[in-house]
mmCIF file of N, CA and C in Angstrom:
data_model
loop_
_atom_site.group_PDB
_atom_site.id
_atom_site.type_symbol
_atom_site.label_atom_id
_atom_site.label_comp_id
_atom_site.label_asym_id
_atom_site.label_seq_id
_atom_site.Cartn_x
_atom_site.Cartn_y
_atom_site.Cartn_z
ATOM 1 N N MET A 1 56.191 78.358 118.686
ATOM 2 C CA MET A 1 57.615 78.584 118.550
ATOM 3 C C MET A 1 58.026 79.635 119.565
ATOM 4 N N ARG A 2 59.090 79.363 120.296
ATOM 5 C CA ARG A 2 59.645 80.335 121.216
ATOM 6 C C ARG A 2 61.022 80.710 120.728
ATOM 7 N N PHE A 3 61.353 81.966 120.893
ATOM 8 C CA PHE A 3 62.663 82.418 120.470
ATOM 9 C C PHE A 3 63.636 82.322 121.628
ATOM 10 N N ALA A 4 64.877 82.054 121.310
ATOM 11 C CA ALA A 4 65.919 81.961 122.319
ATOM 12 C C ALA A 4 66.168 83.338 122.933
ATOM 13 N N ALA A 5 66.973 83.375 123.949
ATOM 14 C CA ALA A 5 67.286 84.611 124.658
ATOM 15 C C ALA A 5 67.775 85.690 123.701
ATOM 16 N N PRO A 6 67.559 86.965 124.063
ATOM 17 C CA PRO A 6 67.901 88.083 123.171
ATOM 18 C C PRO A 6 69.356 88.153 122.727
ATOM 19 N N ASN A 7 70.289 87.625 123.492
ATOM 20 C CA ASN A 7 71.709 87.724 123.125
ATOM 21 C C ASN A 7 72.170 86.572 122.231
ATOM 22 N N THR A 8 71.243 85.797 121.697
ATOM 23 C CA THR A 8 71.603 84.688 120.807
ATOM 24 C C THR A 8 71.498 85.134 119.349
ATOM 25 N N PRO A 9 72.125 84.390 118.466
ATOM 26 C CA PRO A 9 72.051 84.744 117.037
ATOM 27 C C PRO A 9 70.607 84.786 116.531
ATOM 28 N N ARG A 10 70.352 85.646 115.572
ATOM 29 C CA ARG A 10 68.998 85.856 115.031
ATOM 30 C C ARG A 10 68.456 84.621 114.306
ATOM 31 N N ASN A 11 69.329 83.753 113.856
ATOM 32 C CA ASN A 11 68.895 82.577 113.108
ATOM 33 C C ASN A 11 68.647 81.366 114.015
ATOM 34 N N LEU A 12 68.609 81.572 115.337
ATOM 35 C CA LEU A 12 68.414 80.487 116.292
ATOM 36 C C LEU A 12 67.059 80.607 116.978
ATOM 37 N N THR A 13 66.302 79.489 116.979
ATOM 38 C CA THR A 13 65.036 79.452 117.719
ATOM 39 C C THR A 13 65.025 78.237 118.638
ATOM 40 N N LEU A 14 64.229 78.340 119.687
ATOM 41 C CA LEU A 14 63.990 77.251 120.622
ATOM 42 C C LEU A 14 62.562 76.792 120.381
ATOM 43 N N GLU A 15 62.386 75.513 120.035
ATOM 44 C CA GLU A 15 61.059 75.023 119.673
ATOM 45 C C GLU A 15 60.741 73.718 120.390
ATOM 46 N N PRO A 16 59.518 73.588 120.929
ATOM 47 C CA PRO A 16 59.086 72.342 121.574
ATOM 48 C C PRO A 16 58.381 71.419 120.579
ATOM 49 N N THR A 17 59.030 71.112 119.484
ATOM 50 C CA THR A 17 58.436 70.327 118.410
ATOM 51 C C THR A 17 58.235 68.872 118.851
ATOM 52 N N SER A 18 57.116 68.271 118.462
ATOM 53 C CA SER A 18 56.835 66.883 118.831
ATOM 54 C C SER A 18 57.716 65.924 118.028
ATOM 55 N N GLY A 19 57.873 64.721 118.552
ATOM 56 C CA GLY A 19 58.667 63.699 117.876
ATOM 57 C C GLY A 19 58.108 63.349 116.513
ATOM 58 N N SER A 20 56.789 63.206 116.414
ATOM 59 C CA SER A 20 56.192 62.854 115.118
ATOM 60 C C SER A 20 56.368 63.982 114.110
ATOM 61 N N ASP A 21 56.278 65.227 114.560
ATOM 62 C CA ASP A 21 56.514 66.353 113.647
ATOM 63 C C ASP A 21 57.974 66.394 113.192
ATOM 64 N N LEU A 22 58.888 66.110 114.101
ATOM 65 C CA LEU A 22 60.302 66.086 113.735
ATOM 66 C C LEU A 22 60.594 64.982 112.729
ATOM 67 N N ALA A 23 59.969 63.824 112.915
ATOM 68 C CA ALA A 23 60.192 62.685 112.023
ATOM 69 C C ALA A 23 59.652 62.923 110.624
ATOM 70 N N SER A 24 58.625 63.758 110.506
ATOM 71 C CA SER A 24 57.979 63.944 109.199
ATOM 72 C C SER A 24 58.330 65.252 108.499
ATOM 73 N N ASP A 25 59.065 66.137 109.139
ATOM 74 C CA ASP A 25 59.369 67.458 108.581
ATOM 75 C C ASP A 25 60.508 67.378 107.567
ATOM 76 N N GLN A 26 60.170 67.441 106.292
ATOM 77 C CA GLN A 26 61.179 67.375 105.232
ATOM 78 C C GLN A 26 61.977 68.670 105.093
ATOM 79 N N ASN A 27 61.500 69.748 105.712
ATOM 80 C CA ASN A 27 62.191 71.036 105.631
ATOM 81 C C ASN A 27 63.225 71.223 106.735
ATOM 82 N N THR A 28 63.383 70.189 107.563
ATOM 83 C CA THR A 28 64.314 70.267 108.681
ATOM 84 C C THR A 28 65.182 69.019 108.732
ATOM 85 N N LEU A 29 66.480 69.215 108.865
ATOM 86 C CA LEU A 29 67.396 68.107 109.106
ATOM 87 C C LEU A 29 67.573 68.015 110.614
ATOM 88 N N LEU A 30 67.076 66.933 111.206
ATOM 89 C CA LEU A 30 67.199 66.718 112.645
ATOM 90 C C LEU A 30 68.481 65.950 112.930
ATOM 91 N N VAL A 31 69.310 66.487 113.824
ATOM 92 C CA VAL A 31 70.551 65.826 114.210
ATOM 93 C C VAL A 31 70.520 65.571 115.714
ATOM 94 N N ASP A 32 70.653 64.302 116.073
ATOM 95 C CA ASP A 32 70.720 63.897 117.474
ATOM 96 C C ASP A 32 72.184 63.937 117.872
ATOM 97 N N ILE A 33 72.535 64.833 118.801
ATOM 98 C CA ILE A 33 73.940 65.086 119.123
ATOM 99 C C ILE A 33 74.442 64.290 120.321
ATOM 100 N N ARG A 34 73.655 63.348 120.809
ATOM 101 C CA ARG A 34 74.063 62.539 121.963
ATOM 102 C C ARG A 34 75.144 61.529 121.580
ATOM 103 N N ARG A 35 75.547 60.724 122.548
ATOM 104 C CA ARG A 35 76.555 59.685 122.331
ATOM 105 C C ARG A 35 75.869 58.365 121.969
ATOM 106 N N PRO A 36 76.588 57.456 121.300
ATOM 107 C CA PRO A 36 75.998 56.182 120.879
ATOM 108 C C PRO A 36 75.297 55.409 121.993
ATOM 109 N N GLU A 37 75.883 55.386 123.189
ATOM 110 C CA GLU A 37 75.234 54.651 124.275
ATOM 111 C C GLU A 37 73.878 55.263 124.649
ATOM 112 N N GLU A 38 73.740 56.568 124.480
ATOM 113 C CA GLU A 38 72.460 57.222 124.754
ATOM 114 C C GLU A 38 71.438 56.894 123.664
ATOM 115 N N TRP A 39 71.888 56.859 122.412
ATOM 116 C CA TRP A 39 70.981 56.493 121.314
ATOM 117 C C TRP A 39 70.437 55.091 121.542
ATOM 118 N N LYS A 40 71.322 54.184 121.950
ATOM 119 C CA LYS A 40 70.922 52.799 122.171
ATOM 120 C C LYS A 40 69.984 52.674 123.371
ATOM 121 N N GLN A 41 70.201 53.484 124.384
ATOM 122 C CA GLN A 41 69.405 53.403 125.607
ATOM 123 C C GLN A 41 67.953 53.822 125.389
ATOM 124 N N THR A 42 67.737 54.932 124.710
ATOM 125 C CA THR A 42 66.375 55.466 124.571
ATOM 126 C C THR A 42 65.794 55.309 123.176
ATOM 127 N N GLY A 43 66.630 54.959 122.200
ATOM 128 C CA GLY A 43 66.196 55.006 120.818
ATOM 129 C C GLY A 43 66.317 56.430 120.311
ATOM 130 N N VAL A 44 65.947 56.626 119.054
ATOM 131 C CA VAL A 44 66.097 57.927 118.401
ATOM 132 C C VAL A 44 64.828 58.257 117.617
ATOM 133 N N ILE A 45 64.750 59.457 117.142
ATOM 134 C CA ILE A 45 63.629 59.860 116.301
ATOM 135 C C ILE A 45 63.879 59.356 114.885
ATOM 136 N N GLU A 46 62.867 58.758 114.316
ATOM 137 C CA GLU A 46 62.986 58.209 112.961
ATOM 138 C C GLU A 46 63.459 59.283 111.988
ATOM 139 N N GLY A 47 64.479 58.948 111.197
ATOM 140 C CA GLY A 47 65.010 59.872 110.201
ATOM 141 C C GLY A 47 66.092 60.805 110.709
ATOM 142 N N ALA A 48 66.371 60.778 112.019
ATOM 143 C CA ALA A 48 67.401 61.664 112.567
ATOM 144 C C ALA A 48 68.786 61.234 112.083
ATOM 145 N N LEU A 49 69.643 62.216 111.907
ATOM 146 C CA LEU A 49 71.054 61.974 111.642
ATOM 147 C C LEU A 49 71.735 61.913 112.999
ATOM 148 N N LEU A 50 72.565 60.915 113.225
ATOM 149 C CA LEU A 50 73.211 60.724 114.521
ATOM 150 C C LEU A 50 74.670 61.160 114.434
ATOM 151 N N VAL A 51 74.964 62.298 115.075
ATOM 152 C CA VAL A 51 76.314 62.863 115.058
ATOM 153 C C VAL A 51 76.617 63.403 116.447
ATOM 154 N N THR A 52 77.508 62.756 117.160
ATOM 155 C CA THR A 52 77.883 63.228 118.488
ATOM 156 C C THR A 52 78.584 64.582 118.356
ATOM 157 N N TYR A 53 78.146 65.537 119.154
ATOM 158 C CA TYR A 53 78.712 66.888 119.088
ATOM 159 C C TYR A 53 80.001 66.959 119.895
ATOM 160 N N GLU A 54 81.079 67.275 119.219
ATOM 161 C CA GLU A 54 82.387 67.446 119.858
ATOM 162 C C GLU A 54 82.839 68.906 119.761
ATOM 163 N N SER A 55 82.775 69.442 118.544
ATOM 164 C CA SER A 55 83.153 70.835 118.305
ATOM 165 C C SER A 55 82.319 71.353 117.139
ATOM 166 N N PRO A 56 82.105 72.658 117.068
ATOM 167 C CA PRO A 56 81.296 73.186 115.969
ATOM 168 C C PRO A 56 81.899 72.903 114.600
ATOM 169 N N GLU A 57 83.202 72.985 114.488
ATOM 170 C CA GLU A 57 83.848 72.776 113.186
ATOM 171 C C GLU A 57 83.683 71.333 112.705
ATOM 172 N N ASP A 58 83.974 70.371 113.580
ATOM 173 C CA ASP A 58 83.826 68.959 113.209
ATOM 174 C C ASP A 58 82.369 68.627 112.902
ATOM 175 N N PHE A 59 81.484 69.144 113.711
ATOM 176 C CA PHE A 59 80.056 68.904 113.529
ATOM 177 C C PHE A 59 79.594 69.425 112.167
ATOM 178 N N LEU A 60 79.928 70.663 111.855
ATOM 179 C CA LEU A 60 79.507 71.253 110.584
ATOM 180 C C LEU A 60 80.134 70.536 109.394
ATOM 181 N N ARG A 61 81.370 70.097 109.527
ATOM 182 C CA ARG A 61 82.028 69.350 108.447
ATOM 183 C C ARG A 61 81.246 68.068 108.120
ATOM 184 N N THR A 62 80.673 67.441 109.118
ATOM 185 C CA THR A 62 79.895 66.216 108.924
ATOM 186 C C THR A 62 78.479 66.504 108.452
ATOM 187 N N VAL A 63 77.863 67.530 108.992
ATOM 188 C CA VAL A 63 76.431 67.784 108.763
ATOM 189 C C VAL A 63 76.136 68.586 107.496
ATOM 190 N N ILE A 64 76.915 69.589 107.191
ATOM 191 C CA ILE A 64 76.631 70.475 106.051
ATOM 192 C C ILE A 64 76.402 69.702 104.749
ATOM 193 N N PRO A 65 77.205 68.679 104.415
ATOM 194 C CA PRO A 65 76.948 67.956 103.163
ATOM 195 C C PRO A 65 75.593 67.241 103.125
ATOM 196 N N LYS A 66 74.994 66.992 104.276
ATOM 197 C CA LYS A 66 73.715 66.292 104.338
ATOM 198 C C LYS A 66 72.526 67.246 104.396
ATOM 199 N N LEU A 67 72.796 68.522 104.530
ATOM 200 C CA LEU A 67 71.756 69.542 104.634
ATOM 201 C C LEU A 67 71.338 69.986 103.235
ATOM 202 N N ALA A 68 70.072 69.778 102.904
ATOM 203 C CA ALA A 68 69.556 70.179 101.590
ATOM 204 C C ALA A 68 69.373 71.695 101.540
ATOM 205 N N ASN A 69 69.447 72.239 100.352
ATOM 206 C CA ASN A 69 69.255 73.664 100.160
ATOM 207 C C ASN A 69 67.902 74.090 100.735
ATOM 208 N N GLY A 70 67.906 75.094 101.598
ATOM 209 C CA GLY A 70 66.669 75.610 102.184
ATOM 210 C C GLY A 70 66.221 74.904 103.447
ATOM 211 N N GLN A 71 66.876 73.811 103.850
ATOM 212 C CA GLN A 71 66.503 73.114 105.077
ATOM 213 C C GLN A 71 66.987 73.856 106.312
ATOM 214 N N ARG A 72 66.220 73.709 107.386
ATOM 215 C CA ARG A 72 66.656 74.175 108.705
ATOM 216 C C ARG A 72 67.447 73.051 109.353
ATOM 217 N N LEU A 73 68.299 73.395 110.293
ATOM 218 C CA LEU A 73 69.069 72.422 111.053
ATOM 219 C C LEU A 73 68.528 72.413 112.474
ATOM 220 N N ALA A 74 68.029 71.255 112.935
ATOM 221 C CA ALA A 74 67.515 71.124 114.294
ATOM 222 C C ALA A 74 68.397 70.179 115.084
ATOM 223 N N LEU A 75 68.700 70.551 116.326
ATOM 224 C CA LEU A 75 69.537 69.742 117.195
ATOM 225 C C LEU A 75 68.724 69.236 118.374
ATOM 226 N N ILE A 76 68.923 67.958 118.707
ATOM 227 C CA ILE A 76 68.260 67.373 119.869
ATOM 228 C C ILE A 76 69.289 66.594 120.680
ATOM 229 N N CYS A 77 69.123 66.618 122.000
ATOM 230 C CA CYS A 77 69.964 65.840 122.899
ATOM 231 C C CYS A 77 69.059 65.178 123.930
ATOM 232 N N ARG A 78 69.564 64.840 125.081
ATOM 233 C CA ARG A 78 68.772 64.157 126.103
ATOM 234 C C ARG A 78 67.735 65.082 126.725
ATOM 235 N N SER A 79 68.183 66.225 127.256
ATOM 236 C CA SER A 79 67.282 67.110 127.990
ATOM 237 C C SER A 79 67.216 68.534 127.455
ATOM 238 N N GLY A 80 68.088 68.870 126.530
ATOM 239 C CA GLY A 80 68.129 70.225 125.990
ATOM 240 C C GLY A 80 69.334 71.022 126.418
ATOM 241 N N ASN A 81 70.082 70.548 127.403
ATOM 242 C CA ASN A 81 71.258 71.291 127.875
ATOM 243 C C ASN A 81 72.364 71.359 126.822
ATOM 244 N N ARG A 82 72.707 70.233 126.239
ATOM 245 C CA ARG A 82 73.775 70.221 125.227
ATOM 246 C C ARG A 82 73.374 70.981 123.982
ATOM 247 N N THR A 83 72.115 70.835 123.567
ATOM 248 C CA THR A 83 71.707 71.551 122.357
ATOM 249 C C THR A 83 71.670 73.054 122.589
ATOM 250 N N SER A 84 71.376 73.482 123.805
ATOM 251 C CA SER A 84 71.394 74.915 124.098
ATOM 252 C C SER A 84 72.774 75.490 123.814
ATOM 253 N N HIS A 85 73.787 74.807 124.266
ATOM 254 C CA HIS A 85 75.172 75.244 124.056
ATOM 255 C C HIS A 85 75.588 75.083 122.589
ATOM 256 N N ALA A 86 75.355 73.896 122.034
ATOM 257 C CA ALA A 86 75.793 73.599 120.657
ATOM 258 C C ALA A 86 75.070 74.467 119.632
ATOM 259 N N SER A 87 73.775 74.652 119.789
ATOM 260 C CA SER A 87 73.016 75.423 118.793
ATOM 261 C C SER A 87 73.463 76.882 118.755
ATOM 262 N N ARG A 88 73.824 77.438 119.894
ATOM 263 C CA ARG A 88 74.344 78.815 119.912
ATOM 264 C C ARG A 88 75.657 78.904 119.149
ATOM 265 N N GLN A 89 76.533 77.922 119.372
ATOM 266 C CA GLN A 89 77.814 77.915 118.662
ATOM 267 C C GLN A 89 77.591 77.785 117.155
ATOM 268 N N ILE A 90 76.758 76.847 116.759
ATOM 269 C CA ILE A 90 76.498 76.593 115.341
ATOM 270 C C ILE A 90 75.850 77.809 114.680
ATOM 271 N N ALA A 91 74.804 78.343 115.315
ATOM 272 C CA ALA A 91 74.078 79.474 114.718
ATOM 273 C C ALA A 91 74.982 80.680 114.513
ATOM 274 N N GLY A 92 75.973 80.836 115.364
ATOM 275 C CA GLY A 92 76.906 81.946 115.214
ATOM 276 C C GLY A 92 77.855 81.792 114.029
ATOM 277 N N LEU A 93 77.909 80.582 113.465
ATOM 278 C CA LEU A 93 78.837 80.313 112.361
ATOM 279 C C LEU A 93 78.165 80.178 110.993
ATOM 280 N N VAL A 94 76.842 80.050 110.975
ATOM 281 C CA VAL A 94 76.126 79.796 109.720
ATOM 282 C C VAL A 94 75.052 80.845 109.492
ATOM 283 N N ASP A 95 74.526 80.888 108.256
ATOM 284 C CA ASP A 95 73.485 81.873 107.964
ATOM 285 C C ASP A 95 72.106 81.240 107.765
ATOM 286 N N PHE A 96 71.980 79.920 107.921
ATOM 287 C CA PHE A 96 70.685 79.274 107.775
ATOM 288 C C PHE A 96 70.043 79.089 109.160
ATOM 289 N N PRO A 97 68.738 78.809 109.206
ATOM 290 C CA PRO A 97 68.043 78.652 110.488
ATOM 291 C C PRO A 97 68.519 77.430 111.276
ATOM 292 N N VAL A 98 68.745 77.643 112.571
ATOM 293 C CA VAL A 98 69.135 76.591 113.500
ATOM 294 C C VAL A 98 68.067 76.521 114.586
ATOM 295 N N VAL A 99 67.646 75.287 114.909
ATOM 296 C CA VAL A 99 66.587 75.080 115.893
ATOM 297 C C VAL A 99 67.128 74.242 117.039
ATOM 298 N N ASP A 100 66.909 74.714 118.246
ATOM 299 C CA ASP A 100 67.227 73.987 119.470
ATOM 300 C C ASP A 100 65.914 73.337 119.921
ATOM 301 N N ILE A 101 65.844 71.999 119.928
ATOM 302 C CA ILE A 101 64.620 71.306 120.308
ATOM 303 C C ILE A 101 64.482 71.333 121.831
ATOM 304 N N ASP A 102 63.519 72.095 122.293
ATOM 305 C CA ASP A 102 63.277 72.334 123.711
ATOM 306 C C ASP A 102 62.943 71.035 124.452
ATOM 307 N N GLY A 103 63.654 70.769 125.541
ATOM 308 C CA GLY A 103 63.363 69.617 126.378
ATOM 309 C C GLY A 103 63.962 68.313 125.916
ATOM 310 N N GLY A 104 64.535 68.279 124.726
ATOM 311 C CA GLY A 104 65.227 67.105 124.219
ATOM 312 C C GLY A 104 64.389 65.838 124.139
ATOM 313 N N MET A 105 65.094 64.714 124.071
ATOM 314 C CA MET A 105 64.436 63.412 123.944
ATOM 315 C C MET A 105 63.572 63.086 125.150
ATOM 316 N N LEU A 106 63.963 63.551 126.335
ATOM 317 C CA LEU A 106 63.140 63.276 127.515
ATOM 318 C C LEU A 106 61.723 63.827 127.333
ATOM 319 N N ARG A 107 61.612 65.052 126.848
ATOM 320 C CA ARG A 107 60.293 65.647 126.618
ATOM 321 C C ARG A 107 59.549 64.919 125.512
ATOM 322 N N VAL A 108 60.248 64.657 124.413
ATOM 323 C CA VAL A 108 59.626 63.997 123.265
ATOM 324 C C VAL A 108 59.079 62.624 123.662
ATOM 325 N N LEU A 109 59.860 61.865 124.413
ATOM 326 C CA LEU A 109 59.419 60.541 124.858
ATOM 327 C C LEU A 109 58.289 60.646 125.879
ATOM 328 N N ASP A 110 58.382 61.627 126.783
ATOM 329 C CA ASP A 110 57.315 61.833 127.772
ATOM 330 C C ASP A 110 55.983 62.167 127.108
ATOM 331 N N GLU A 111 56.047 62.790 125.942
ATOM 332 C CA GLU A 111 54.826 63.135 125.206
ATOM 333 C C GLU A 111 54.263 61.949 124.436
ATOM 334 N N GLY A 112 54.944 60.798 124.504
ATOM 335 C CA GLY A 112 54.411 59.588 123.895
ATOM 336 C C GLY A 112 55.036 59.157 122.582
ATOM 337 N N TYR A 113 56.069 59.848 122.131
ATOM 338 C CA TYR A 113 56.706 59.437 120.879
ATOM 339 C C TYR A 113 57.371 58.079 121.072
ATOM 340 N N ARG A 114 57.195 57.189 120.111
ATOM 341 C CA ARG A 114 57.814 55.863 120.151
ATOM 342 C C ARG A 114 59.074 55.901 119.288
ATOM 343 N N SER A 115 60.203 55.870 119.951
ATOM 344 C CA SER A 115 61.488 55.976 119.265
ATOM 345 C C SER A 115 61.784 54.712 118.471
ATOM 346 N N VAL A 116 62.775 54.833 117.590
ATOM 347 C CA VAL A 116 63.245 53.700 116.787
ATOM 348 C C VAL A 116 64.681 53.388 117.191
ATOM 349 N N GLU A 117 65.129 52.186 116.869
ATOM 350 C CA GLU A 117 66.501 51.786 117.137
ATOM 351 C C GLU A 117 67.469 52.570 116.250
ATOM 352 N N PRO A 118 68.598 53.018 116.805
ATOM 353 C CA PRO A 118 69.600 53.683 115.962
ATOM 354 C C PRO A 118 70.262 52.668 115.028
ATOM 355 N N THR A 119 70.661 53.117 113.855
ATOM 356 C CA THR A 119 71.300 52.241 112.878
ATOM 357 C C THR A 119 72.572 52.887 112.342
ATOM 358 N N GLN A 120 73.373 52.068 111.690
ATOM 359 C CA GLN A 120 74.574 52.615 111.054
ATOM 360 C C GLN A 120 74.195 53.589 109.940
ATOM 361 N N GLY A 121 73.109 53.319 109.254
ATOM 362 C CA GLY A 121 72.651 54.214 108.198
ATOM 363 C C GLY A 121 72.288 55.592 108.688
ATOM 364 N N MET A 122 71.939 55.692 109.959
ATOM 365 C CA MET A 122 71.622 56.987 110.570
ATOM 366 C C MET A 122 72.870 57.694 111.054
ATOM 367 N N GLY A 123 73.979 56.937 111.160
ATOM 368 C CA GLY A 123 75.235 57.531 111.610
ATOM 369 C C GLY A 123 75.846 56.877 112.837
ATOM 370 N N CYS A 124 75.170 55.903 113.429
ATOM 371 C CA CYS A 124 75.700 55.221 114.607
ATOM 372 C C CYS A 124 76.674 54.139 114.159
ATOM 373 N N GLN A 125 77.950 54.378 114.342
ATOM 374 C CA GLN A 125 78.973 53.435 113.871
ATOM 375 C C GLN A 125 79.098 52.207 114.781
ATOM 376 N N SER A 126 78.564 52.265 115.996
ATOM 377 C CA SER A 126 78.657 51.122 116.901
ATOM 378 C C SER A 126 77.309 50.398 117.063
ATOM 379 N N CYS A 127 76.356 50.715 116.203
ATOM 380 C CA CYS A 127 75.034 50.085 116.284
ATOM 381 C C CYS A 127 74.922 48.934 115.307
#
């Protein structure tokens, strides 16, 4: 586990978690913040919630009801750039742990994770 830069909220970490670990971690709600066309292009991590990040308020309104008591919130995107920005915004507004998945889907796929097709049940309304 690596911690984010010193000027970030204390509840935010940067972690290079593997795809299989993300898919099986019941203590973490993984949210893929990319757009539907990106989910369809590369696939997604099994069990991920699919919510395109537009603003922290809209995002939290959608995600908070799905977050179980005591769960961490992990964000993943294509390469890690969007989650770096979004996770800082989110962590500054909440008191639970927020995780920025280092390297995004590109890293996870490069490490050999076999993604699954996005579904409407995961949150993809155009899948």
